[in-house]
Coordinates of C-alpha atoms and ligand atoms in Angstrom, one line a residue:
X1 CA 92.8 88.3 100.3
X2 CA 94.8 91.4 100.4
X3 CA 97.0 92.0 97.4
X4 CA 100.5 93.3 98.1
X5 CA 102.4 95.1 95.3
X6 CA 105.9 94.9 96.7
X7 CA 107.5 96.9 93.9
X8 CA 105.3 99.9 94.4
X9 CA 104.7 99.3 98.1
X10 CA 101.0 99.3 97.8
X11 CA 98.6 96.9 99.7
X12 CA 95.0 96.5 98.6
X13 CA 92.6 95.3 101.3
X14 CA 89.1 94.0 100.8
X15 CA 86.3 95.0 103.3
X16 CA 82.9 93.6 102.8
X17 CA 79.6 94.9 104.2
X18 CA 77.2 92.0 105.0
X19 CA 73.7 91.9 106.4
X20 CA 70.0 91.4 105.8
X21 CA 68.1 93.1 102.9
X22 CA 67.3 96.8 103.5
X23 CA 69.6 96.9 106.6
X24 CA 71.6 99.9 105.2
X25 CA 74.7 98.4 103.6
X26 CA 74.5 100.4 100.5
X27 CA 73.7 103.5 102.6
X28 CA 76.9 102.9 104.6
X29 CA 78.9 102.9 101.4
X30 CA 77.3 105.9 100.0
X31 CA 77.8 107.8 103.2
X32 CA 81.4 106.6 103.5
X33 CA 81.9 107.9 100.0
X34 CA 80.4 111.2 100.8
X35 CA 82.5 111.6 104.0
X36 CA 85.8 110.4 102.7
X37 CA 85.7 111.6 99.1
X38 CA 83.6 114.8 99.1
X39 CA 85.0 115.8 95.7
X40 CA 84.0 112.4 94.2
X41 CA 87.5 111.6 92.9
X42 CA 87.2 107.8 93.3
X43 CA 83.6 107.1 92.4
X44 CA 81.1 104.6 93.8
X45 CA 80.1 101.7 91.5
X46 CA 76.7 100.3 92.2
X47 CA 75.0 97.4 90.4
X48 CA 71.4 97.7 91.6
X49 CA 67.8 97.1 90.5
X50 CA 65.6 100.1 89.6
X51 CA 64.3 100.3 93.2
X52 CA 67.9 100.6 94.5
X53 CA 68.1 97.0 95.9
X54 CA 71.6 95.7 95.4
X55 CA 71.7 93.2 92.6
X56 CA 75.3 92.2 92.5
X57 CA 77.4 94.5 94.7
X58 CA 78.5 98.0 95.4
X59 CA 82.2 98.9 95.2
X60 CA 83.9 101.9 96.7
X61 CA 87.7 102.1 96.1
X62 CA 89.6 104.2 98.6
X63 CA 93.1 105.5 99.1
X64 CA 94.0 105.6 102.8
X65 CA 97.5 107.0 102.7
X66 CA 100.6 105.4 104.1
X67 CA 100.7 102.9 107.0
X68 CA 103.9 101.3 108.1
X69 CA 105.8 102.0 104.9
X70 CA 103.0 100.8 102.5
X71 CA 100.4 102.8 100.7
X72 CA 97.0 101.3 101.7
X73 CA 94.1 101.0 99.3
X74 CA 90.8 99.5 100.2
X75 CA 88.2 98.0 98.0
X76 CA 85.0 98.2 100.0
X77 CA 82.1 96.0 98.8
X78 CA 78.5 95.4 99.8
X79 CA 76.7 92.1 99.2
X80 CA 73.0 91.9 98.2
X81 CA 71.0 91.2 101.3
X82 CA 68.0 89.5 99.6
X83 CA 67.9 85.8 100.5
X84 CA 67.8 84.5 97.0
X85 CA 71.1 86.1 95.9
X86 CA 73.1 83.5 97.8
X87 CA 75.7 82.7 95.2
X88 CA 76.4 86.4 94.6
X89 CA 76.7 87.0 98.3
X90 CA 79.2 84.2 98.7
X91 CA 81.3 85.3 95.7
X92 CA 81.5 88.9 96.9
X93 CA 82.5 87.8 100.4
X94 CA 85.4 85.7 99.0
X95 CA 88.9 86.9 100.0
X96 CA 87.6 89.5 102.5
X97 CA 90.1 90.9 104.9
X98 CA 87.4 92.2 107.2
X99 CA 83.6 92.0 107.3
X100 CA 81.1 94.5 108.6
X101 CA 77.8 93.0 109.6
X102 CA 75.1 95.7 109.3
X103 CA 72.3 95.0 111.7
X104 CA 68.9 96.7 111.3
X105 CA 67.8 97.8 114.8
X106 CA 64.0 97.8 114.0
X107 CA 62.0 95.0 115.7
X108 CA 60.6 93.8 112.4
X109 CA 64.1 93.0 111.2
X110 CA 64.9 90.7 114.1
X111 CA 64.5 87.4 112.2
X112 CA 66.3 88.7 109.1
X113 CA 69.3 89.8 111.2
X114 CA 69.6 86.4 112.8
X115 CA 69.4 84.8 109.4
X116 CA 72.1 87.2 108.0
X117 CA 74.5 86.5 110.9
X118 CA 74.2 82.8 110.4
X119 CA 74.5 83.1 106.7
X120 CA 77.6 85.2 107.1
X121 CA 79.3 82.6 109.3
X122 CA 78.4 79.9 106.8
X123 CA 79.7 81.8 103.8
X124 CA 82.9 82.8 105.5
X125 CA 83.5 79.1 106.0
X126 CA 82.5 78.3 102.5
X127 CA 85.1 80.7 101.3
X128 CA 87.8 79.1 103.5
X129 CA 87.8 82.1 105.9
X130 CA 87.8 81.2 109.6
X131 CA 85.0 83.1 111.3
X132 CA 87.0 82.9 114.6
X133 CA 90.0 84.8 113.2
X134 CA 88.6 86.9 110.4
X135 CA 87.9 90.5 111.6
X136 CA 84.1 90.9 111.9
X137 CA 82.7 94.2 113.1
X138 CA 79.0 94.6 114.0
X139 CA 77.0 97.8 113.3
X140 CA 73.7 98.4 115.0
X141 CA 72.2 100.6 112.3
X142 CA 69.0 102.7 112.2
X143 CA 69.5 103.9 115.8
X144 CA 67.2 106.9 114.9
X145 CA 64.1 104.7 114.7
X146 CA 61.9 105.4 117.7
X147 CA 61.3 101.7 118.2
X148 CA 64.9 100.7 117.8
X149 CA 65.8 97.6 119.8
X150 CA 68.0 97.9 122.8
X151 CA 71.7 97.5 122.0
X152 CA 72.2 95.2 125.0
X153 CA 69.5 92.8 123.5
X154 CA 71.1 93.0 120.0
X155 CA 74.5 92.1 121.6
X156 CA 73.0 89.2 123.5
X157 CA 71.4 87.8 120.4
X158 CA 73.9 88.5 117.6
X159 CA 77.2 89.1 119.3
X160 CA 78.0 86.0 121.4
X161 CA 81.7 86.4 120.3
X162 CA 81.8 89.9 121.8
X163 CA 83.1 91.4 118.6
X164 CA 83.7 95.2 118.2
X165 CA 80.3 96.8 117.7
X166 CA 79.1 100.3 117.0
X167 CA 75.8 102.2 116.9
X168 CA 75.0 104.0 113.7
X169 CA 72.6 106.0 111.6
X170 CA 74.0 105.2 108.2
X171 CA 72.0 107.8 106.3
X172 CA 73.1 110.7 108.6
X173 CA 76.6 109.4 108.9
X174 CA 76.8 108.8 112.6
X175 CA 78.9 105.8 113.5
X176 CA 79.8 105.1 109.9
X177 CA 83.4 106.0 110.1
X178 CA 83.9 104.4 113.5
X179 CA 82.6 101.1 112.1
X180 CA 84.7 101.3 109.0
X181 CA 87.8 102.3 111.0
X182 CA 87.4 99.2 113.3
X183 CA 87.2 96.9 110.3
X184 CA 90.2 98.5 108.7
X185 CA 92.3 98.2 111.8
X186 CA 91.6 94.5 112.1
X187 CA 92.2 94.0 108.4
X188 CA 95.5 95.9 108.4
X189 CA 96.8 94.1 111.5
X190 CA 96.0 90.7 109.9
X191 CA 97.5 91.5 106.5
X192 CA 100.6 93.1 107.9
X193 CA 101.2 90.2 110.3
X194 CA 101.0 87.8 107.3
X195 CA 103.4 90.0 105.3
X196 CA 105.9 89.7 108.1
X197 CA 105.4 93.3 109.4
X198 CA 104.4 92.1 112.9
X199 CA 106.7 94.7 114.4
X200 CA 103.9 97.3 114.0
X201 CA 101.9 97.4 117.2
X202 CA 98.1 97.4 117.1
X203 CA 98.3 100.8 118.9
X204 CA 100.4 102.3 116.1
X205 CA 98.0 100.8 113.4
X206 CA 94.9 102.2 115.3
X207 CA 96.5 105.6 115.7
X208 CA 97.4 105.8 112.0
X209 CA 94.0 104.6 110.8
X210 CA 92.3 107.2 113.1
X211 CA 94.6 109.8 111.6
X212 CA 93.8 108.7 108.0
X213 CA 90.0 108.9 108.7
X214 CA 90.2 112.0 110.9
X215 CA 88.9 114.5 108.3
X216 CA 86.0 112.2 107.3
X217 CA 85.2 111.7 111.0
X218 CA 85.0 115.5 111.5
X219 CA 82.4 115.7 108.7
X220 CA 80.2 113.1 110.4
X221 CA 77.6 113.8 113.1
X222 CA 77.7 111.9 116.4
X223 CA 74.9 109.8 117.8
X224 CA 73.3 111.7 120.6
X225 CA 73.7 109.9 123.9
X226 CA 75.3 106.9 122.4
X227 CA 77.4 104.6 124.6
X228 CA 81.0 104.0 124.0
X229 CA 81.7 101.1 121.6
X230 CA 82.8 97.9 123.1
X231 CA 85.5 95.6 121.7
X232 CA 86.3 92.2 122.9
X233 CA 88.0 88.9 122.3
X234 CA 86.8 86.3 119.9
X235 CA 85.4 83.8 122.3
X236 CA 82.7 82.2 120.2
X237 CA 84.3 79.5 118.0
X238 CA 82.8 77.8 115.0
X239 CA 83.8 74.2 114.4
X240 CA 85.1 74.3 110.8
X241 CA 85.5 70.6 110.6
X242 CA 81.9 70.0 111.5
X243 CA 80.9 72.3 108.7
X244 CA 83.0 70.5 106.1
X245 CA 81.6 67.1 107.2
X246 CA 78.1 68.5 106.9
X247 CA 78.6 69.6 103.3
X248 CA 80.2 66.3 102.4
X249 CA 77.2 64.4 103.8
X250 CA 74.7 66.7 102.0
X251 CA 76.4 66.3 98.6
X252 CA 75.5 68.7 95.8
X253 CA 72.7 68.9 93.2
X254 CA 74.5 69.0 89.9
X255 CA 71.9 71.0 88.1
X256 CA 72.0 73.7 90.8
X257 CA 75.7 73.6 90.8
X258 CA 75.8 74.2 87.1
X259 CA 73.5 77.2 87.3
X260 CA 75.5 78.3 90.3
X261 CA 78.8 78.1 88.6
X262 CA 77.4 80.2 85.7
X263 CA 76.2 82.8 88.1
X264 CA 79.4 82.6 90.0
X265 CA 81.4 83.4 86.9
X266 CA 79.1 86.2 86.0
X267 CA 79.5 87.8 89.4
X268 CA 83.3 87.3 89.3
X269 CA 83.6 88.9 85.9
X270 CA 81.3 91.8 87.1
X271 CA 83.6 92.3 90.0
X272 CA 86.7 92.2 87.8
X273 CA 85.1 94.7 85.5
X274 CA 84.3 97.1 88.3
X275 CA 87.8 96.8 89.6
X276 CA 89.3 97.4 86.0
X277 CA 87.1 100.6 85.8
X278 CA 88.8 101.6 89.0
X279 CA 92.2 100.7 87.6
X280 CA 91.5 102.9 84.5
X281 CA 90.6 105.7 86.7
X282 CA 93.9 105.3 88.6
X283 CA 95.9 105.3 85.3
X284 CA 94.0 108.5 84.3
X285 CA 94.8 110.0 87.7
X286 CA 98.5 109.1 87.3
X287 CA 98.6 110.8 83.9
X288 CA 96.9 113.9 85.2
X289 CA 99.5 113.9 88.0
X290 CA 102.4 113.5 85.6
X291 CA 101.0 116.4 83.6
X292 CA 100.7 118.6 86.7
X293 CA 104.3 117.8 87.7
X294 CA 105.5 118.7 84.2
X295 CA 103.8 122.0 84.6
X296 CA 105.7 122.4 87.9
X297 CA 109.0 122.0 86.1
X298 CA 108.0 124.3 83.3
X299 CA 107.1 126.9 86.0
X300 CA 110.5 126.4 87.6
X301 CA 112.8 126.9 84.6
X302 CA 112.3 130.7 84.0
X303 CA 112.5 131.3 87.8
X304 CA 115.9 129.7 88.0
X305 CA 117.3 131.3 84.8
X306 CA 116.4 134.8 85.8
X307 CA 119.8 136.5 86.5
X308 CA 118.2 139.1 88.7
X309 CA 116.6 136.6 91.0
X310 CA 118.2 135.2 94.2
X311 CA 120.0 131.8 93.7
X312 CA 117.2 130.3 95.9
X313 CA 114.2 132.6 95.3
X314 CA 112.0 132.6 98.5
X315 CA 108.8 130.5 98.3
X316 CA 110.0 128.6 95.2
X317 CA 109.8 125.4 97.1
X318 CA 106.3 126.2 98.5
X319 CA 105.0 126.5 94.9
X320 CA 106.7 123.3 93.9
X321 CA 105.2 121.5 96.9
X322 CA 101.8 122.6 95.8
X323 CA 102.3 120.9 92.5
X324 CA 102.9 117.6 94.4
X325 CA 100.1 118.3 97.0
X326 CA 102.6 118.3 99.8
X327 CA 103.3 121.0 102.5
X328 CA 106.6 120.2 104.1
X329 CA 110.1 120.5 102.7
X330 CA 113.3 122.6 102.7
X331 CA 116.1 123.8 100.4
X332 CA 119.4 123.5 102.4
X333 CA 122.8 124.8 101.2
X334 CA 126.2 123.8 102.6
X335 CA 127.5 126.6 104.8
X336 CA 131.3 127.1 104.8
X337 CA 133.0 125.5 107.7
X338 CA 129.8 124.2 109.3
X339 CA 128.4 120.8 109.8
X340 CA 124.8 122.1 109.7
X341 CA 123.2 123.2 106.5
X342 CA 122.1 126.8 105.8
X343 CA 118.4 126.8 105.6
X344 CA 117.3 128.8 102.5
X345 CA 113.7 127.9 101.9
X346 CA 111.9 126.1 104.8
X347 CA 108.2 125.1 104.4
X348 CA 106.3 125.8 106.6
X349 CA 108.6 128.4 108.2
X350 CA 110.8 127.4 111.1
X351 CA 113.7 124.9 111.2
X352 CA 114.1 121.9 109.0
X353 CA 113.6 118.8 111.3
X354 CA 116.4 116.7 109.6
X355 CA 118.8 119.6 109.8
X356 CA 117.8 120.2 113.4
X357 CA 118.7 116.6 114.5
X358 CA 122.4 116.9 115.2
X359 CA 124.8 114.1 116.3
X360 CA 127.8 115.3 118.2
X361 CA 130.9 115.7 116.0
X362 CA 129.0 114.5 113.0
X363 CA 126.8 117.4 112.2
X364 CA 123.2 117.5 111.2
X365 CA 121.4 114.5 109.8
X366 CA 120.6 116.4 106.6
X367 CA 124.3 117.4 106.3
X368 CA 125.5 113.8 106.7
X369 CA 123.0 112.3 104.4
X370 CA 123.7 114.9 101.7
X371 CA 127.4 113.9 101.4
X372 CA 127.4 110.9 99.1
X373 CA 125.7 112.8 96.3
X374 CA 122.9 110.3 96.0
X375 CA 119.2 110.7 96.5
X376 CA 118.1 109.0 99.8
X377 CA 114.6 107.8 100.8
X378 CA 114.0 107.6 104.5
X379 CA 110.9 105.5 104.8
X380 CA 110.3 105.8 108.5
X381 CA 111.7 108.9 110.1
X382 CA 110.6 107.9 113.6
X383 CA 112.6 104.6 113.7
X384 CA 115.5 105.6 111.4
X385 CA 116.2 109.1 112.4
X386 CA 114.2 110.4 115.3
X387 CA 114.4 107.2 117.3
X388 CA 110.9 107.7 118.8
X389 CA 111.6 111.4 119.8
X390 CA 110.6 113.6 116.9
X391 CA 111.7 117.2 117.3
X392 CA 108.9 119.8 117.8
X393 CA 107.0 120.3 114.6
X394 CA 108.0 117.0 113.1
X395 CA 105.5 114.7 115.0
X396 CA 103.3 114.4 112.0
X397 CA 106.1 113.6 109.5
X398 CA 106.4 110.0 108.4
X399 CA 109.1 109.8 105.7
X400 CA 111.5 112.0 103.7
X401 CA 113.2 112.2 100.3
X402 CA 116.6 113.9 100.2
X403 CA 118.0 114.9 96.8
X404 CA 121.4 116.4 96.4
X405 CA 121.9 119.8 94.7
X406 CA 125.0 119.2 92.6
X407 CA 126.4 119.8 89.2
X408 CA 129.7 118.8 87.5
X409 CA 131.1 117.3 90.7
X410 CA 130.3 120.3 92.8
X411 CA 127.9 119.8 95.7
X412 CA 125.8 122.8 96.8
X413 CA 123.3 121.3 99.3
X414 CA 120.1 119.3 99.4
X415 CA 116.4 119.5 98.9
X416 CA 114.5 117.6 101.6
X417 CA 110.8 116.7 101.0
X418 CA 108.6 115.3 103.8
X419 CA 105.5 113.2 103.6
X420 CA 103.1 113.5 106.6
X421 CA 101.7 110.4 108.3
X422 CA 98.3 110.6 106.5
X423 CA 99.9 111.1 103.1
X424 CA 101.2 108.5 100.7
X425 CA 105.0 107.9 100.5
X426 CA 107.2 108.9 97.6
X427 CA 106.5 106.8 94.5
X428 CA 108.7 106.6 91.4
X429 CA 106.8 109.4 89.7
X430 CA 107.3 111.8 92.5
X431 CA 110.9 110.8 93.0
X432 CA 111.6 111.6 89.4
X433 CA 110.0 115.0 89.8
X434 CA 112.2 116.0 92.7
X435 CA 115.3 114.6 91.0
X436 CA 114.6 116.9 88.1
X437 CA 113.9 119.8 90.3
X438 CA 117.2 119.2 92.1
X439 CA 119.0 118.9 88.8
X440 CA 117.6 122.3 87.6
X441 CA 118.6 123.9 90.9
X442 CA 122.1 122.3 90.8
X443 CA 122.6 123.6 87.3
X444 CA 121.4 127.1 88.2
X445 CA 123.6 127.2 91.3
X446 CA 126.6 126.1 89.2
X447 CA 125.8 128.7 86.5
X448 CA 125.6 131.4 89.2
X449 CA 128.9 130.3 90.8
X450 CA 130.6 130.4 87.3
X451 CA 129.2 133.9 86.7
X452 CA 130.5 135.1 90.1
X453 CA 134.0 133.7 89.2
X454 CA 133.9 135.3 85.8
X455 CA 132.9 138.7 87.3
X456 CA 135.7 138.4 89.9
X457 CA 138.2 137.5 87.1
X458 CA 137.1 140.4 85.0
X459 CA 137.7 142.8 87.9
X460 CA 141.3 141.5 88.7
X461 CA 143.2 142.7 85.5
X462 CA 141.5 146.1 85.8
X463 CA 142.8 146.5 89.4
X464 CA 146.2 145.3 88.3
X465 CA 146.4 147.8 85.4
X466 CA 145.8 150.7 87.8
Ligands
GTP1 N1 65.8 105.4 109.4 C1 66.9 104.9 108.8 N2 66.9 104.4 107.6 C2 68.0 104.0 107.1 C3 69.2 104.0 107.8 N3 70.2 103.4 107.0 C4 69.6 103.1 105.8 N4 68.3 103.4 105.9 C5 67.3 103.2 104.8 O1 67.0 101.8 104.7 C6 66.7 101.5 103.3 C7 67.6 100.4 102.8 O2 68.9 100.8 102.7 P1 70.0 100.2 101.8 O3 71.3 100.8 102.1 O4 69.6 100.2 100.4 O5 70.0 98.7 102.3 P2 70.9 97.4 101.8 O6 71.3 96.8 103.0 O7 71.9 97.9 100.8 O8 69.8 96.5 101.1 P3 70.0 95.4 99.9 O9 70.8 96.1 98.9 O10 68.6 95.0 99.5 O11 70.7 94.3 100.6 C8 66.9 102.8 102.5 O12 65.6 103.4 102.4 C9 67.7 103.7 103.4 O13 67.5 105.0 103.3 C10 69.2 104.5 109.1 O14 70.2 104.6 109.8 N5 68.0 105.0 109.6
MG2 MG1 72.3 97.4 99.0

């Protein structure tokens, strides 16, 4: 089941690729890895035999950006397709939020596909997952084979429930993202509904997932002449009670159970180990990121203490945004006798969207929010500020972090940083970074204001003496 880390606003989903041996499950994951992570930042873990047959599982961890206020991570697994790895298959399937059934389109694989479909249904039930409500997406793979079976026949045979289904050539990449996207959409909808976020429409989830996968999709080829995928209602129902009765009648062979439980534990610890490796990589990534943010602050200090430089040197924010891998933000200063802020450094050029949204008699949103002197996180600009009508140029922006520029009780303005829809939100590490940047700026603006006052005071007695 999905894990929701409420403190850090992260949800981790589990997607499992199921199907007969040699159908192309591992190939799907390898291609998914190639298309979504071309720089190999996350790494694909495969536990396979020498001839590349999956022995335990493959695991691809993925970061998918922010969806509905939560950062979404996915752990994508494959099961071993060979018939005799039954216990492993069942273990890996446990807790799946969505399943992809990879079907081999070659005529020789017909029996194996039918077996895998049946086996998936059984193992879903064995894991306490209802096949009628769990998201299952079918993929007709190996569409490049000259003797590939007709999709209409595959649908008749394996898709009585009229589940979402996609044609694919997993090794070329065609159809791989579409399949994964459909599984993700179903998984997110189910998990968010359970977490009480049922206010998010399926349309919104679909759009956001498409955006998160857009770059990967661009890298993938299309299947020439393929028909549009079909999605349908889950009409085919499996009688869970009948299954339970059947097992109770059959009983269990203790000797096999003991062997099975040993293997089950081995697989579970293997999965935990693979996930810990992923966690370690995440810790390493966080440390690298902290280091990079420290570099950003070290870069900023001499810029702000240069007396010859402007109080807000142009493009300073652009460089700081690069340190956080973001592109949108502004430095705004209070303008005398105005309820809009003066825009000093807007990235990319143009008007700052929060400053541009003005309520009559109250001034700009940025102006109002900057008053209390506290940092403010706007988690969903669309519903909290734009009310469904984002100003031009702000359609892609999801959330904002506003930090006041202040020092010694004097307020100078705000720094506003934006996260785009496909980016993750502002975690603690990043908030601390922008808080520090704003403190540096506040200090520098205060120092400059004092210098101006001193200079003015120094001039006055001279004038008086004349
Ligand atoms: N022609 C063709 N071959 C494919 C396609 N997808 C996968 N293959 C090939 O099919 C073979 C098996 O692929 P795998 O991804 O290892 O299959 P698997 O489902 O993981 O198999 P197990 O691990 O044994 O369960 C490999 O030789 C792949 O290159 C495809 O779309 N077209
Ligand atoms: Mg495999």
